């Protein structure tokens, strides 16, 4: 089955700096890679996703890149703000009908004011 | 549009007791998933319903866990009898029918087994 590795487990950045979180996956059949943000006491919320036919996707301060050959994908947050502080999860899923998500272990991002 | 709701938000029970968690998906979502996060580790898949049918229950840890989805609407996850290692946060997610649809997560139920 799929295995998703996520690094780092914790990340502290100064407000205004960029943050990068990296994930690798094992199953070459995986084609859908969402990123979720989980704030304290809340459930995971989708912030951006990417499909295998795209190498990069951007939404305002958030971008995701995908390298299918190397089987890794990354989340980039620019101009970080204190409200970006949360746990971020990457995930992978197969193509086709609705499938389960395989998650990474999470990254606790702290943005220092 | 109301999001995915889960009840209760927290549950503290003793080993050997029974607990039932409930999930109400977003209206019209055929797909319903249960996931669990234990001890700060990754979120792990438990099972997947399409309407009232179990599509994939490969992540269910053992036969102490029983999930149902009445009439293809809300779902319950019963743990009987509960063990210490069942402690964690149980998430429910739902999505539209079809391919590659976004899964929307509920706030989770925090279960502590003493």
mmCIF file of C-alpha atoms in Angstrom, chain A residues 3 32 36 38-46 49 51 87 89 93-106, chain B residues 31 33 35 37 40-45 48 55-56 58 89 91 95-96 98-108 110:
data_model
loop_
_atom_site.group_PDB
_atom_site.id
_atom_site.type_symbol
_atom_site.label_atom_id
_atom_site.label_comp_id
_atom_site.label_asym_id
_atom_site.label_seq_id
_atom_site.Cartn_x
_atom_site.Cartn_y
_atom_site.Cartn_z
ATOM 1 C CA UNK A 3 3.300 5.176 2.395
ATOM 2 C CA UNK A 32 -3.946 13.101 -6.149
ATOM 3 C CA UNK A 36 -4.687 19.936 4.907
ATOM 4 C CA UNK A 38 -5.469 21.587 11.168
ATOM 5 C CA UNK A 39 -5.923 24.258 13.789
ATOM 6 C CA UNK A 40 -6.245 23.466 17.455
ATOM 7 C CA UNK A 41 -9.559 21.787 18.273
ATOM 8 C CA UNK A 42 -10.681 21.672 14.656
ATOM 9 C CA UNK A 43 -10.689 19.090 11.912
ATOM 10 C CA UNK A 44 -8.306 19.115 8.935
ATOM 11 C CA UNK A 45 -9.216 21.696 6.308
ATOM 12 C CA UNK A 46 -8.115 21.414 2.689
ATOM 13 C CA UNK A 49 -4.363 20.083 -3.811
ATOM 14 C CA UNK A 51 -3.166 16.223 -9.470
ATOM 15 C CA UNK A 87 -0.418 21.427 11.910
ATOM 16 C CA UNK A 89 -0.715 17.270 6.694
ATOM 17 C CA UNK A 93 -4.569 9.015 -3.031
ATOM 18 C CA UNK A 94 -5.086 6.810 -6.044
ATOM 19 C CA UNK A 95 -6.808 7.766 -9.267
ATOM 20 C CA UNK A 96 -10.321 6.786 -10.230
ATOM 21 C CA UNK A 97 -13.298 6.437 -7.941
ATOM 22 C CA UNK A 98 -13.261 7.990 -4.507
ATOM 23 C CA UNK A 99 -10.354 6.589 -2.556
ATOM 24 C CA UNK A 100 -8.971 6.719 0.935
ATOM 25 C CA UNK A 101 -6.277 9.272 1.722
ATOM 26 C CA UNK A 102 -2.893 8.173 3.072
ATOM 27 C CA UNK A 103 -1.527 10.916 5.292
ATOM 28 C CA UNK A 104 1.918 12.032 6.317
ATOM 29 C CA UNK A 105 2.644 12.383 10.026
ATOM 30 C CA UNK A 106 2.100 16.138 10.099
ATOM 31 C CA UNK B 31 -18.959 9.087 0.237
ATOM 32 C CA UNK B 33 -14.964 8.064 5.521
ATOM 33 C CA UNK B 35 -10.139 8.126 9.989
ATOM 34 C CA UNK B 37 -5.212 9.854 14.641
ATOM 35 C CA UNK B 40 0.110 12.526 17.518
ATOM 36 C CA UNK B 41 0.906 10.177 14.664
ATOM 37 C CA UNK B 42 -0.452 10.269 11.139
ATOM 38 C CA UNK B 43 -4.150 10.234 10.382
ATOM 39 C CA UNK B 44 -5.046 6.688 9.363
ATOM 40 C CA UNK B 45 -7.925 5.457 7.250
ATOM 41 C CA UNK B 48 -15.251 4.111 3.505
ATOM 42 C CA UNK B 55 -16.801 0.149 0.040
ATOM 43 C CA UNK B 56 -13.533 -0.454 1.873
ATOM 44 C CA UNK B 58 -9.413 -2.490 5.214
ATOM 45 C CA UNK B 89 -9.080 11.453 17.650
ATOM 46 C CA UNK B 91 -12.385 11.999 12.209
ATOM 47 C CA UNK B 95 -17.237 13.878 -0.374
ATOM 48 C CA UNK B 96 -19.431 13.979 -3.430
ATOM 49 C CA UNK B 98 -17.280 10.678 -8.336
ATOM 50 C CA UNK B 99 -13.694 10.981 -9.105
ATOM 51 C CA UNK B 100 -11.070 12.865 -7.133
ATOM 52 C CA UNK B 101 -13.564 14.825 -5.089
ATOM 53 C CA UNK B 102 -12.385 16.805 -2.077
ATOM 54 C CA UNK B 103 -12.885 15.156 1.286
ATOM 55 C CA UNK B 104 -14.299 17.530 3.893
ATOM 56 C CA UNK B 105 -13.470 16.689 7.472
ATOM 57 C CA UNK B 106 -15.457 17.060 10.643
ATOM 58 C CA UNK B 107 -13.983 18.460 13.882
ATOM 59 C CA UNK B 108 -13.332 14.984 15.279
ATOM 60 C CA UNK B 110 -11.475 12.939 21.043
#
